[in-house]
Coordinates of C-alpha atoms and ligand atoms in Angstrom, one line a residue:
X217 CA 20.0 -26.8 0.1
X218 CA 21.9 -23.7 -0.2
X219 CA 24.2 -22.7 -2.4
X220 CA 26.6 -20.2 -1.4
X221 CA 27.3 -18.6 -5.1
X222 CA 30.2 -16.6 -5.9
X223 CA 30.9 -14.8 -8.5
X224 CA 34.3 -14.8 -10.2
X225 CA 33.9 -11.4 -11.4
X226 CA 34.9 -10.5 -8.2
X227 CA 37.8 -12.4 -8.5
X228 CA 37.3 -15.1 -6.5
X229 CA 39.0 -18.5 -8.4
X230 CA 36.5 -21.5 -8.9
X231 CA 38.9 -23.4 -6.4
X232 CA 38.4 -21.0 -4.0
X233 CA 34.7 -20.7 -4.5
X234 CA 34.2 -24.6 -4.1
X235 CA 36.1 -24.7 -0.9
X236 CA 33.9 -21.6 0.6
X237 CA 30.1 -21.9 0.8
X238 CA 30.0 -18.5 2.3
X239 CA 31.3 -16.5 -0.7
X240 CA 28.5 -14.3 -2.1
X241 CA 27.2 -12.9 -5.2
X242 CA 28.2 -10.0 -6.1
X243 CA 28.1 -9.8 -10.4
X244 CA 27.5 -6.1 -10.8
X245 CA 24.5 -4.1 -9.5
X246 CA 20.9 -3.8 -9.7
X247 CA 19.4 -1.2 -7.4
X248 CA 21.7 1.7 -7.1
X249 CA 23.6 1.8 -4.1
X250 CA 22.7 3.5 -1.0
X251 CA 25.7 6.0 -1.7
X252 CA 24.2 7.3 -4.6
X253 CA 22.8 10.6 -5.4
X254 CA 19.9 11.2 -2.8
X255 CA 16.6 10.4 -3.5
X256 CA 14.0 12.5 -2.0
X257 CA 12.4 10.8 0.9
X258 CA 8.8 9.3 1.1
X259 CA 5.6 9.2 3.2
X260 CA 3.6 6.6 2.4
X261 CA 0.3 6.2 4.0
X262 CA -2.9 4.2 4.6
X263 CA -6.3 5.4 5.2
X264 CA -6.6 4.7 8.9
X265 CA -9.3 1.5 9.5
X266 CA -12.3 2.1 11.5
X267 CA -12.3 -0.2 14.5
X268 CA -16.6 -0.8 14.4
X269 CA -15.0 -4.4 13.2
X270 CA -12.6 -7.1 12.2
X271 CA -10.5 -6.5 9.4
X272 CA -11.2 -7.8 6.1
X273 CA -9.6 -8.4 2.5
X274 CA -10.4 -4.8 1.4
X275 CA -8.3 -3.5 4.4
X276 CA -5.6 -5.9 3.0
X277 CA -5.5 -4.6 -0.2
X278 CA -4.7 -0.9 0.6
X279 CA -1.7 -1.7 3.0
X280 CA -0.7 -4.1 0.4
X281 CA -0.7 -1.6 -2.3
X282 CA 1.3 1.2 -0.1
X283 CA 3.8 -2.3 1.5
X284 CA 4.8 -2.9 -1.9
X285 CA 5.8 1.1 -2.9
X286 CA 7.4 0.9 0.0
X287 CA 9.5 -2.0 -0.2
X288 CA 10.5 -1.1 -3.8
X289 CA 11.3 2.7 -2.7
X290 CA 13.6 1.3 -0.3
X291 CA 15.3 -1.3 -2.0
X292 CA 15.2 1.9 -4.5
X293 CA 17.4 3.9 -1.7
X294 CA 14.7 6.4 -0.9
X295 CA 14.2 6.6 2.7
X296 CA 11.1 5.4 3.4
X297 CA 8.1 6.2 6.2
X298 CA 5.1 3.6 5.8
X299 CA 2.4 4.8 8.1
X300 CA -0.3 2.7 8.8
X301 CA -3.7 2.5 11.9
X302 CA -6.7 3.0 13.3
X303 CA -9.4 5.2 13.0
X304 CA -11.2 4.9 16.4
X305 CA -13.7 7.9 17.3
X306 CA -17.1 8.7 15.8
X307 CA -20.5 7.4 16.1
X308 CA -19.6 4.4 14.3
X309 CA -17.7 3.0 16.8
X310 CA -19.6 4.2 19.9
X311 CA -22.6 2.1 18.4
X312 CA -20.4 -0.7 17.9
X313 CA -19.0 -0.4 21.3
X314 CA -22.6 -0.1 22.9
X315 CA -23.7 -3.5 20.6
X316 CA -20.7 -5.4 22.2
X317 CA -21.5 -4.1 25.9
X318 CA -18.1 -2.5 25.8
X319 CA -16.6 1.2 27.2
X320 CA -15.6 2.6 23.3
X321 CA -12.4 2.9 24.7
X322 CA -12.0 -1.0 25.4
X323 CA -13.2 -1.9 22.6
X324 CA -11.3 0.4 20.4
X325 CA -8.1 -1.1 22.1
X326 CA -9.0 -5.0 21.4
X327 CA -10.4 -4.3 17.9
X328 CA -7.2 -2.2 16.6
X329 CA -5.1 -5.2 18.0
X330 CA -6.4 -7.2 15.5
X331 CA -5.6 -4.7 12.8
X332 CA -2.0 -4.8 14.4
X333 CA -1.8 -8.2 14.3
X334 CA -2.0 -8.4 10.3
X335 CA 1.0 -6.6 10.0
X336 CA 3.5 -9.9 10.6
X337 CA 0.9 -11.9 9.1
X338 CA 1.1 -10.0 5.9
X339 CA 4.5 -9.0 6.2
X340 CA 3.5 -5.4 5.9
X341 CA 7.0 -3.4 6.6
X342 CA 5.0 -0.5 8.8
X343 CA 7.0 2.2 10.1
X344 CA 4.7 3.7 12.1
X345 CA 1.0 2.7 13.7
X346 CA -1.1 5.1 14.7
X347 CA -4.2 5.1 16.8
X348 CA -6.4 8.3 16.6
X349 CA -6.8 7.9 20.8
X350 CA -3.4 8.3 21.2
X351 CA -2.9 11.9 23.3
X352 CA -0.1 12.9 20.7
X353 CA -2.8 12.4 18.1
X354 CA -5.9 14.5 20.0
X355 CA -3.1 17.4 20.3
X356 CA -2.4 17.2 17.0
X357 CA -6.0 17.0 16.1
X358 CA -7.0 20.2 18.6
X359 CA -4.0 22.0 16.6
X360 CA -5.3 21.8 13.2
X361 CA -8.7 22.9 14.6
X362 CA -7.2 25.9 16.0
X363 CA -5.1 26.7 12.7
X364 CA -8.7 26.8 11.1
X365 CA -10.1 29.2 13.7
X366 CA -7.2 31.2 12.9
X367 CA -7.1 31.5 9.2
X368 CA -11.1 32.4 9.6
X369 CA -12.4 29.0 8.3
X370 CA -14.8 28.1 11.2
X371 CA -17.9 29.2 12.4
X372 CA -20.7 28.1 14.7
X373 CA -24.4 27.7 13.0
X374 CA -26.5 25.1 13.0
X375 CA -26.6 21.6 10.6
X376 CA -30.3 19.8 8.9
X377 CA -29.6 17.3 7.1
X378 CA -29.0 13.9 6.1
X379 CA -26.2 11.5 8.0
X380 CA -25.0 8.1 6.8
X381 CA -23.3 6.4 10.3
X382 CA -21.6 3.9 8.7
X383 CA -20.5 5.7 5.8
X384 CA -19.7 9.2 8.4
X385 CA -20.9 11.3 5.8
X386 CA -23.1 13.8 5.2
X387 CA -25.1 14.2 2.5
X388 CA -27.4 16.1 0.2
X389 CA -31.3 15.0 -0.7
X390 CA -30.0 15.2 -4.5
X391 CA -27.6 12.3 -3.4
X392 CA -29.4 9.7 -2.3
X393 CA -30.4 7.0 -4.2
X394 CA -33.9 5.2 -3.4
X395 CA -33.6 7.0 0.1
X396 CA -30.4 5.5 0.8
X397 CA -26.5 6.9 0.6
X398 CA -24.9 6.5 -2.9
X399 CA -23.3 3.6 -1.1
X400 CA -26.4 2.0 0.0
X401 CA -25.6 2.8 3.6
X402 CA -28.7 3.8 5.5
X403 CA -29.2 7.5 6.4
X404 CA -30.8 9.2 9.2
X405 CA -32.1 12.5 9.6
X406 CA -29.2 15.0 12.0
X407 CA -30.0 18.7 13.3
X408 CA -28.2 19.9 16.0
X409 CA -25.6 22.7 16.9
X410 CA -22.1 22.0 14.8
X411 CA -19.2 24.1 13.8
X412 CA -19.1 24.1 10.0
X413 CA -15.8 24.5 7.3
X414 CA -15.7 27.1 5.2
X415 CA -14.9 24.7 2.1
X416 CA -16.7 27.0 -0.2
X417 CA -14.0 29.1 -0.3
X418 CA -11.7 26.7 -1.4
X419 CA -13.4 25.3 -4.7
X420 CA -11.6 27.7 -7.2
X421 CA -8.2 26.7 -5.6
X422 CA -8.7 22.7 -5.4
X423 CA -9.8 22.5 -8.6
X424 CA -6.7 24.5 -9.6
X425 CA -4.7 22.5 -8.0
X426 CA -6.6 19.1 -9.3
X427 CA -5.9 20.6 -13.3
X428 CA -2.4 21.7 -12.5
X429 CA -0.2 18.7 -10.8
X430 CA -0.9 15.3 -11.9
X431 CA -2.0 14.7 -8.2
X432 CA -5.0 11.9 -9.4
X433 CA -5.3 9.5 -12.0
X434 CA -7.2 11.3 -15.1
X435 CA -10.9 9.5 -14.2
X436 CA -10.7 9.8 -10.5
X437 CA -10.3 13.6 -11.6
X438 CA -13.2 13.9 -13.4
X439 CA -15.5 12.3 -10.8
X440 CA -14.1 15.1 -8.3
X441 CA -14.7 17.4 -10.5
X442 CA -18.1 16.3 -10.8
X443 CA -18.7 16.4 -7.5
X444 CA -17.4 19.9 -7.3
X445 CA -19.3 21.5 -10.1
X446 CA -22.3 22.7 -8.8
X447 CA -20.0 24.3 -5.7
X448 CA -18.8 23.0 -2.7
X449 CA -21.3 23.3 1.0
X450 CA -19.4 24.3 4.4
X451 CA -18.6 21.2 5.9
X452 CA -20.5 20.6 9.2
X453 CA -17.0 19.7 11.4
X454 CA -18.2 18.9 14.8
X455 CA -21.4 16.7 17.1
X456 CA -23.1 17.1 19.7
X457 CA -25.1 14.4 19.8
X458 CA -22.9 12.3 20.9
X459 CA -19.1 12.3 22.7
X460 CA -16.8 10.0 21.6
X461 CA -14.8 12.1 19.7
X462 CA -11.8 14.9 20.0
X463 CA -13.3 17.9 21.7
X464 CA -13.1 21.2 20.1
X465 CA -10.3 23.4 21.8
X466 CA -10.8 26.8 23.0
X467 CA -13.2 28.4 25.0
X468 CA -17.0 27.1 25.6
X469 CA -19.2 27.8 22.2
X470 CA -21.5 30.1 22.8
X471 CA -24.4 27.6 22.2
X472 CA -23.4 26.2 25.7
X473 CA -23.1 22.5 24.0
X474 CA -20.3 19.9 23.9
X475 CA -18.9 19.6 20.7
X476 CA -16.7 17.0 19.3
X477 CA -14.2 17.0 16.4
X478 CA -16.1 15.6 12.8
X479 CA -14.5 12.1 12.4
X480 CA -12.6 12.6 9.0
X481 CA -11.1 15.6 10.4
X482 CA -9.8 14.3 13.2
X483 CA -8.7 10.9 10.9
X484 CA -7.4 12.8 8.6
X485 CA -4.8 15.0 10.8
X486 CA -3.1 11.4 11.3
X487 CA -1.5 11.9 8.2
X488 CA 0.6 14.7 10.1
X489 CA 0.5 13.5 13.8
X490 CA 2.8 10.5 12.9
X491 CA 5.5 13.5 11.5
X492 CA 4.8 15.2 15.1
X493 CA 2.2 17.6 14.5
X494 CA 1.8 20.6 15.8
X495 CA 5.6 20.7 15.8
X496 CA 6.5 21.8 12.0
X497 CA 10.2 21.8 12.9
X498 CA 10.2 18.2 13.9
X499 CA 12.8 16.2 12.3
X500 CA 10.1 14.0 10.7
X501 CA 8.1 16.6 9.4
X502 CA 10.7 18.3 7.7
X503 CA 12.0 15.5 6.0
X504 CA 8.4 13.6 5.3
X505 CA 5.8 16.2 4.3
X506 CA 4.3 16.5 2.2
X507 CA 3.0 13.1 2.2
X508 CA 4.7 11.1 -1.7
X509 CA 1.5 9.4 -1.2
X510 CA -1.8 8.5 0.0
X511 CA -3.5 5.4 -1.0
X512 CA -7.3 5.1 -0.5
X513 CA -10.0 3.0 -1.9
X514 CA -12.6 4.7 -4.3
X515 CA -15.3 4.7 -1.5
X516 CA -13.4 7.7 0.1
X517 CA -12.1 9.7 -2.6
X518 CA -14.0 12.9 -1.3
X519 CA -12.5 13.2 2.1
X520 CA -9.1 12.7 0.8
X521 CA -9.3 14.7 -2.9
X522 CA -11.4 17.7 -1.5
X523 CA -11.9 17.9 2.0
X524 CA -8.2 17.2 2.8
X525 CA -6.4 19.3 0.8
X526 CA -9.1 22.0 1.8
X527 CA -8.2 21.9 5.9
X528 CA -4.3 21.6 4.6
X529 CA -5.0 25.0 2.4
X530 CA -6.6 26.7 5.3
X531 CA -3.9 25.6 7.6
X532 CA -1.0 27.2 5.7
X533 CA 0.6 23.5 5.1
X534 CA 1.8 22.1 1.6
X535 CA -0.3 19.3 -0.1
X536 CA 0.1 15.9 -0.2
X537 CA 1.9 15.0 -3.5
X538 CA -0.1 12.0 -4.9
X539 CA -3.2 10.8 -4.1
X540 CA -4.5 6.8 -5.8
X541 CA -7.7 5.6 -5.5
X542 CA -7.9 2.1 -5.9
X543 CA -11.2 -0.3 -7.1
X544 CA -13.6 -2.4 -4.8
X545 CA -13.2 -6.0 -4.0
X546 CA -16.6 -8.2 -4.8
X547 CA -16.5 -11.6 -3.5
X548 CA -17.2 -14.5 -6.0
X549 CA -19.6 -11.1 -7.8
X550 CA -21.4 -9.4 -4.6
X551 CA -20.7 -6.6 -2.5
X552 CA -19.1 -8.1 0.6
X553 CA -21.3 -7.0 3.8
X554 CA -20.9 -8.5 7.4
X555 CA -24.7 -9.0 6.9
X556 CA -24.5 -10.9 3.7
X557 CA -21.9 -13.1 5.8
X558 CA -19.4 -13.1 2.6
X559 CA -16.7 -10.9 4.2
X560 CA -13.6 -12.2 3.4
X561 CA -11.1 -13.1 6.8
X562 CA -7.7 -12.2 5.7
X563 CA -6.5 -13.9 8.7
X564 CA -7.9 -17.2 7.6
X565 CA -6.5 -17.1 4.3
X566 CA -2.9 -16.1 5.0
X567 CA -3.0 -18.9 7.3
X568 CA -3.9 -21.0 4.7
X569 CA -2.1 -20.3 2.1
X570 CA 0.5 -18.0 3.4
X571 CA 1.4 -14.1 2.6
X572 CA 2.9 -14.5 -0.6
X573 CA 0.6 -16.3 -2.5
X574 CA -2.2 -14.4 -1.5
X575 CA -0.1 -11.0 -2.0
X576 CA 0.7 -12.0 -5.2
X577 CA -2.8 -13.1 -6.0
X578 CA -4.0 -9.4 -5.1
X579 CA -1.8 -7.5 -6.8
X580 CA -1.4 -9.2 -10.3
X581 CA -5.4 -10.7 -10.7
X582 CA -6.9 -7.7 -11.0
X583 CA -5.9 -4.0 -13.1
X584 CA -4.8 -1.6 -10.1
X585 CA -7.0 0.7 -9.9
X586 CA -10.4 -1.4 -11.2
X587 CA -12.7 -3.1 -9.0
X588 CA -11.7 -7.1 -8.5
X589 CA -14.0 -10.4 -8.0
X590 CA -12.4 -12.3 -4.6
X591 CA -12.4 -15.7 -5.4
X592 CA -10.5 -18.5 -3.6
X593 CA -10.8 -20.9 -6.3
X594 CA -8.9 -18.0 -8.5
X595 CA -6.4 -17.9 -6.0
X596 CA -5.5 -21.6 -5.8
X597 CA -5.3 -21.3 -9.6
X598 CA -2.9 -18.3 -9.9
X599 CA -0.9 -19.8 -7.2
X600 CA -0.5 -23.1 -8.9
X601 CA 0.2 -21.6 -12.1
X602 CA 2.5 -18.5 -11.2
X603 CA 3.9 -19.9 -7.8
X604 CA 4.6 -23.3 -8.2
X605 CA 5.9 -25.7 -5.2
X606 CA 9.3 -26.6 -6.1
X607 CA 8.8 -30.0 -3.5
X608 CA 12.5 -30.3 -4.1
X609 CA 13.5 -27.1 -3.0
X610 CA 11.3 -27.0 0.2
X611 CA 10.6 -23.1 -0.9
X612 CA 7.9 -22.1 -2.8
X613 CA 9.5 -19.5 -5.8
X614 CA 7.5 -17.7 -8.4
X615 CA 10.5 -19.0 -10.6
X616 CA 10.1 -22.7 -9.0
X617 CA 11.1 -24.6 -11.7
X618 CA 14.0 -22.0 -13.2
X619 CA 15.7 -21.5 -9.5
X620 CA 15.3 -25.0 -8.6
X621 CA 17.1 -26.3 -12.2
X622 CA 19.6 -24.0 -12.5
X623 CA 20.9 -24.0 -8.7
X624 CA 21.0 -27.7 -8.4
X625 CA 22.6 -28.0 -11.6
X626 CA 25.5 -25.6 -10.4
X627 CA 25.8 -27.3 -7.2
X628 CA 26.5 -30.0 -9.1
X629 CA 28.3 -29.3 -11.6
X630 CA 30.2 -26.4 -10.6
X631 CA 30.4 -27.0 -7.2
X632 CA 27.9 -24.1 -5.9
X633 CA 29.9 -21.2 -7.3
X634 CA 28.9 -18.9 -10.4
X635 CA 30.9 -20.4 -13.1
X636 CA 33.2 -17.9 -15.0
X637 CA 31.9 -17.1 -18.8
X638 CA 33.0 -17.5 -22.1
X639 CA 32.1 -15.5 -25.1
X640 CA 28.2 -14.8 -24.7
X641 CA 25.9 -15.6 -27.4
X642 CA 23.6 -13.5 -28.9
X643 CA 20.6 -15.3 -26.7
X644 CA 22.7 -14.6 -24.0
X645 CA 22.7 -10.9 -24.3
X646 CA 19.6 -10.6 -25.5
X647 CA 18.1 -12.3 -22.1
X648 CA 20.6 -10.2 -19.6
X649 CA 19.7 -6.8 -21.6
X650 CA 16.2 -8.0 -21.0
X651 CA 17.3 -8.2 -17.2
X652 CA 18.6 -5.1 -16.9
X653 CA 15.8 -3.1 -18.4
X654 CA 13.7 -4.6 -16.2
X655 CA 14.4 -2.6 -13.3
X656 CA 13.2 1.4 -15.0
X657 CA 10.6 -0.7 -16.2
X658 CA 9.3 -1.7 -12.6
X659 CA 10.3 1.7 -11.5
X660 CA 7.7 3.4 -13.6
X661 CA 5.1 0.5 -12.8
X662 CA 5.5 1.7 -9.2
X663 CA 5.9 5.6 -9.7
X664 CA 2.6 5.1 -12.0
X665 CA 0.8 3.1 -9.2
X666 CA 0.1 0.4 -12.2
X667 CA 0.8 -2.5 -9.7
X668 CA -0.6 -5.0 -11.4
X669 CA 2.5 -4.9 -14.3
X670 CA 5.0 -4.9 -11.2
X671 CA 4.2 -8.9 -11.0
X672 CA 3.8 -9.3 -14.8
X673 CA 7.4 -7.8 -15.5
X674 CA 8.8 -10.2 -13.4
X675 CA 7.0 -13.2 -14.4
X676 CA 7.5 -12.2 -17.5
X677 CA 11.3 -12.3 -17.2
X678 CA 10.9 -15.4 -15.2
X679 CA 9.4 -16.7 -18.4
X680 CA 12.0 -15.6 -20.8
X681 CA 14.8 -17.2 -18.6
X682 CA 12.6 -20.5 -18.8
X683 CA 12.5 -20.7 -22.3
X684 CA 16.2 -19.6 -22.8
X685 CA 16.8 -23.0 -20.2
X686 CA 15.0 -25.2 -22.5
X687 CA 16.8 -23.7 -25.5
X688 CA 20.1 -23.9 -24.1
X689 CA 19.5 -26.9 -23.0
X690 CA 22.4 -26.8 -20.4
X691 CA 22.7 -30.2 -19.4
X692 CA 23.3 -31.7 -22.7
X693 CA 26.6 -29.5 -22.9
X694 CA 28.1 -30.7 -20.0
X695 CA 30.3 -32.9 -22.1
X696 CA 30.5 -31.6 -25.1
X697 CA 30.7 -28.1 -24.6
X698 CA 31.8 -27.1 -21.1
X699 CA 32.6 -23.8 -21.2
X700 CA 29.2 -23.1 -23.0
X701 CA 27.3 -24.6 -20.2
X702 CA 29.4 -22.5 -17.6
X703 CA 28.5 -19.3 -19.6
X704 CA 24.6 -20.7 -19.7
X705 CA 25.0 -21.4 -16.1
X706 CA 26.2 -17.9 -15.6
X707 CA 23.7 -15.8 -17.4
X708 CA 21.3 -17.7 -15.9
X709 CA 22.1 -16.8 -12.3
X710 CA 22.5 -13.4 -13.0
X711 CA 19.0 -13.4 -14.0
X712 CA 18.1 -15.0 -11.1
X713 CA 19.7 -11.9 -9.2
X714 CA 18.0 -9.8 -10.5
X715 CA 14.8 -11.9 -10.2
X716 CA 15.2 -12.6 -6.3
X717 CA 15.8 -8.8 -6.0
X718 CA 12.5 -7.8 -7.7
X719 CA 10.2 -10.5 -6.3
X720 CA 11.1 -8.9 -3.1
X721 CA 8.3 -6.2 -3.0
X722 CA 5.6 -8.4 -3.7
X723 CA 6.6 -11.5 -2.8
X724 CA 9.2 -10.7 0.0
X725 CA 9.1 -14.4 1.6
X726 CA 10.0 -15.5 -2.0
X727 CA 12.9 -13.1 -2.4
X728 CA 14.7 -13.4 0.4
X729 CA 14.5 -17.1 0.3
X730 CA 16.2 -17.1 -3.5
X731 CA 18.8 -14.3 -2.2
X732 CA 19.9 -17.0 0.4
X733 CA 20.0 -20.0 -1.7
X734 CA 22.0 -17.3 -4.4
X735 CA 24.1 -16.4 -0.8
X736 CA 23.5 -12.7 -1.9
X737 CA 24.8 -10.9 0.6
X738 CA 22.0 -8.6 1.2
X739 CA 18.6 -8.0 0.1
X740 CA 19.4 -5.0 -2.1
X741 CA 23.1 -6.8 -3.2
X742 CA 24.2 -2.9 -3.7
X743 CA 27.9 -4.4 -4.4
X744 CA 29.3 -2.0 -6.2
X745 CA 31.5 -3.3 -9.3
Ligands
MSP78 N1 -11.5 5.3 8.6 C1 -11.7 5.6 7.2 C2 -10.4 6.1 6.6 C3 -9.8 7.3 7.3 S1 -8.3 7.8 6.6 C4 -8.0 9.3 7.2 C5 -12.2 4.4 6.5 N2 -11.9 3.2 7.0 S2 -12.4 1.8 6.5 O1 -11.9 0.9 7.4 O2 -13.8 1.8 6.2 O3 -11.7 1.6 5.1 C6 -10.4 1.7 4.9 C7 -9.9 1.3 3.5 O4 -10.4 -0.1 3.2 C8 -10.5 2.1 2.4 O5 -9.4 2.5 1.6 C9 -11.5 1.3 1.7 O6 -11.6 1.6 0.4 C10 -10.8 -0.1 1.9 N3 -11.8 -1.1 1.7 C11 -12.8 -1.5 2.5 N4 -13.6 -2.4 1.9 C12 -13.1 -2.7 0.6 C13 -13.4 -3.6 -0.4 N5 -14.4 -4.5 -0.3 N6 -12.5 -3.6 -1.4 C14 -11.4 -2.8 -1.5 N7 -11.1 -2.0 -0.5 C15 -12.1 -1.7 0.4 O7 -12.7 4.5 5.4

């Protein structure tokens, strides 16, 4: 059923709304249109996944986080780059190539295509995907390494110490816990050649720069600073152990070795490859860097909070504007581990259940930001609950019950088109102010990376309109009082505007399916009054 709605404030007549299904809503505005004062543009990015193996629900959650800030900042009329990919050098994934009897290279190629392939699944609206063996990227890579050697930040000596593989970190004897990494990765025991980082020149300026812009949420702050306090080692950037890697530019080290390009420096450059790195003039890079924001799980923090910024600082480039950490997803209470056998399969449960339930299930369980407990049971009952099958409706609407009784009601009794109001009631007003301040309300859920409000602000309003239905009662006025029902009918769907337009970031399947039944005519319905 669809119900081409129009709205007589554009001054189409009832009569001429009846006879046209393909009229369209267009009562007022929500987003601002795209003609509107420019809004600064943003770069929003993922970390980029490690192809050692198959994606999983954690992996999910951080391009779910950045899909949804960039779905709003568009419909927002920012213009928007979402860059997602793979992180494919490193010992990591030269093991895992070697276990699977593969060159790295093939197997880095079949393993990102399943990260590719959860972009439709997922609806993820990616820009860009990059893959850290792309040639554009190793140039890029080589260029930042050379900007180091320039600015006087690299020099050759030798590293002792303790490696975690899986984590590809080093770290110190005071950090391990029960002879393992703080993570409970193994670690082994590395000396060989290396180029190291001169990060300890750089502690008094990141921790100026972590005090003076509101770059990281206030306790993500304090554990950097913690980890900064008692000063900041020279980062060991290059192997020679082993090759899969970027090699080092320039001429032949004077330890006559092979070296190769520390992992998370060569990751991290992604973030400016995609812009078209080395080339600072390239339209991309002008308009998108410094990145808006980079969205990371707590697990690598360091890398993106100290070590980043760092190579940026030493490389004469601005700093990424924000930076969120987000929590850790247990499953059903236990760290998920490929060896536990609990890892989540994101592609088995979007089949199941579809992207929008399980997107809306991520993002409005569990506080953004704190670590969640995965459980499918949880799932089925949020989905029930929140997303209700309208069977009647063949779609499946977070506002189920209101959509499906207020459309089929104006099909019926106003032949598909918004009816024109009376005089609104006080209930009226009240429920369409409450519409209309939804929108900043969302905008600082998403500018303050609290996620998790995004979905209760529109349930919430999905739940006012509900209990304004029963109130109003609509159907027993169709008699009595017709032009009260018509002006029920009509506050009603302009709520339901402004609903189909907000569900859209999280629940894009939702959205565009109530904009069509509402025959908005696009999915920002920037009609201008
Ligand atoms: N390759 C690096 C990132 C380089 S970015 C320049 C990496 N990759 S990863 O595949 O191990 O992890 C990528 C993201 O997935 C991280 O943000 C991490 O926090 C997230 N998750 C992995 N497992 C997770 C959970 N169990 N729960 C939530 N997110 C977690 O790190």
């Amino acid at each position: 059923m669809l119900l081409g709605l129009a709205s007589p404030s554009r001054g189409a007549s009832l009569a001429a709304a009846r006879a046209s299904r393909a009229l369209r809503v267009r009562s007022g505005r929500a987003f601002a249109s795209a003609s509107a004062v420019a809004k600064e543009p943003r770069f929003i990015t993922t970390p980029i996944y490690y192809v050692n193996g198959q994606p999983h629900i954690g992996h999910v959650y951080t391009s779910l986080a950045c899909d949804v800030v960039a779905r709003f900042s568009r419909l927002d009329g920012h213009k928007v780059l979402f860059l997602t990919g793979t992180d494919e050098h490193g010992q990591k994934v030269e093991q895992s190539a070697c276990k699977a009897g593969e060159s790295p290279q093939d197997f880095a190629d079949r393993v990102s295509d399943t990260f590719r392939a959860l972009l439709p699944l997922y609806d993820f609206s990616v820009d860009q995907f990059i893959r850290t063996t792309e040639a554009r990227h190793k140039e890029a890579a080589a260029a930042l390494w050379s900007a180091l050697v320039e600015s006087g930040d690299l020099y050759l000596g030798a590293y002792e110490g303790w490696y975690s593989v899986r984590d590809e970190c080093f770290y110190t004897e005071e950090e391990l816990v029960d002879g393992n990494a703080p993570t409970g990765a193994e670690v082994e025991w590395v000396a060989e050649s290396s180029y190291f980082f001169r990060l300890s020149r750089y502690r008094q300026r990141l921790e100026e720069h972590l005090l003076a812009k509101p770059t990281l949420g206030v306790s993500r702050c304090l554990s950097v600073l913690a980890f900064m306090r008692d000063g900041l080692r020279d980062l060991s950037v290059s192997r020679t152990t082993f090759t899969w890697g970027v090699p080092v530019p320039g001429p032949p080290p004077p330890d006559g070795l092979s070296h190769v390009m520390y992992v998370w420096l060569d990751a991290l450059t992604n973030y400016l490859t995609a812009l078209g790195y080395p080339d600072t003039e390239a339209a991309d890079f002008r308009s998108f860097w410094p990145a808006s924001l980079h969205v990371v799980g707590k697990d690598i923090l360091r890398f993106h909070a100290i070590y980043w910024p760092a190579f940026l600082m030493a490389a004469g480039l601005p700093l990424p504007k924000r930076l969120f950490a987000h929590g850790w997803w247990m499953n059903e209470g236990e760290k998920m581990s490929k060896s536990v056998g609990n890892v989540v399969d994101p592609v088995a449960l979007v089949q199941r259940y579809g992207p929008d339930p399980v997107r809306h299930f991520l993002l409005s369980d569990v506080t953004f930001g704190a670590d969640g407990d995965f459980s499918e049971k949880k799932l089925v009952e949020s989905s029930n609950a929140k997303l209700a099958n309208e069977p009647r409706s063949g779609i499946r609407l977070p506002l189920g019950n209101l959509a499906y009784r207020t459309l089929s009601f104006t099909q019926k009794q106003c032949g598909g088109a918004v009816p024109a109001p009376d005089a609104f009631s006080e209930d009226d007003l009240q429920l369409l102010a409450e519409a209309a301040a939804l929108l900043p309300q969302l905008r600082t859920h998403v500018d303050s990376m609290a996620l998790h409000r995004y979905s209760q602000g529109v349930s919430g309003l999905a739940s006012a309109a509900n209990r304004y239905i029963d109130v109003q009662a609509p159907w027993a006025l169709k008699k009595s009082e017709p032009a009260r029902m018509r002006t029920v009918l009509y506050v009603l769907i302009e709520v339901l505007r402004h609903l189909a337009l907000y569900s859209q970031p999280v629940t894009p399947r939702i959205g565009a399916a109530l904009l069509e039944q509402l025959g908005a005519r696009s999915s920002r319905d920037t009609a201008e009054a």
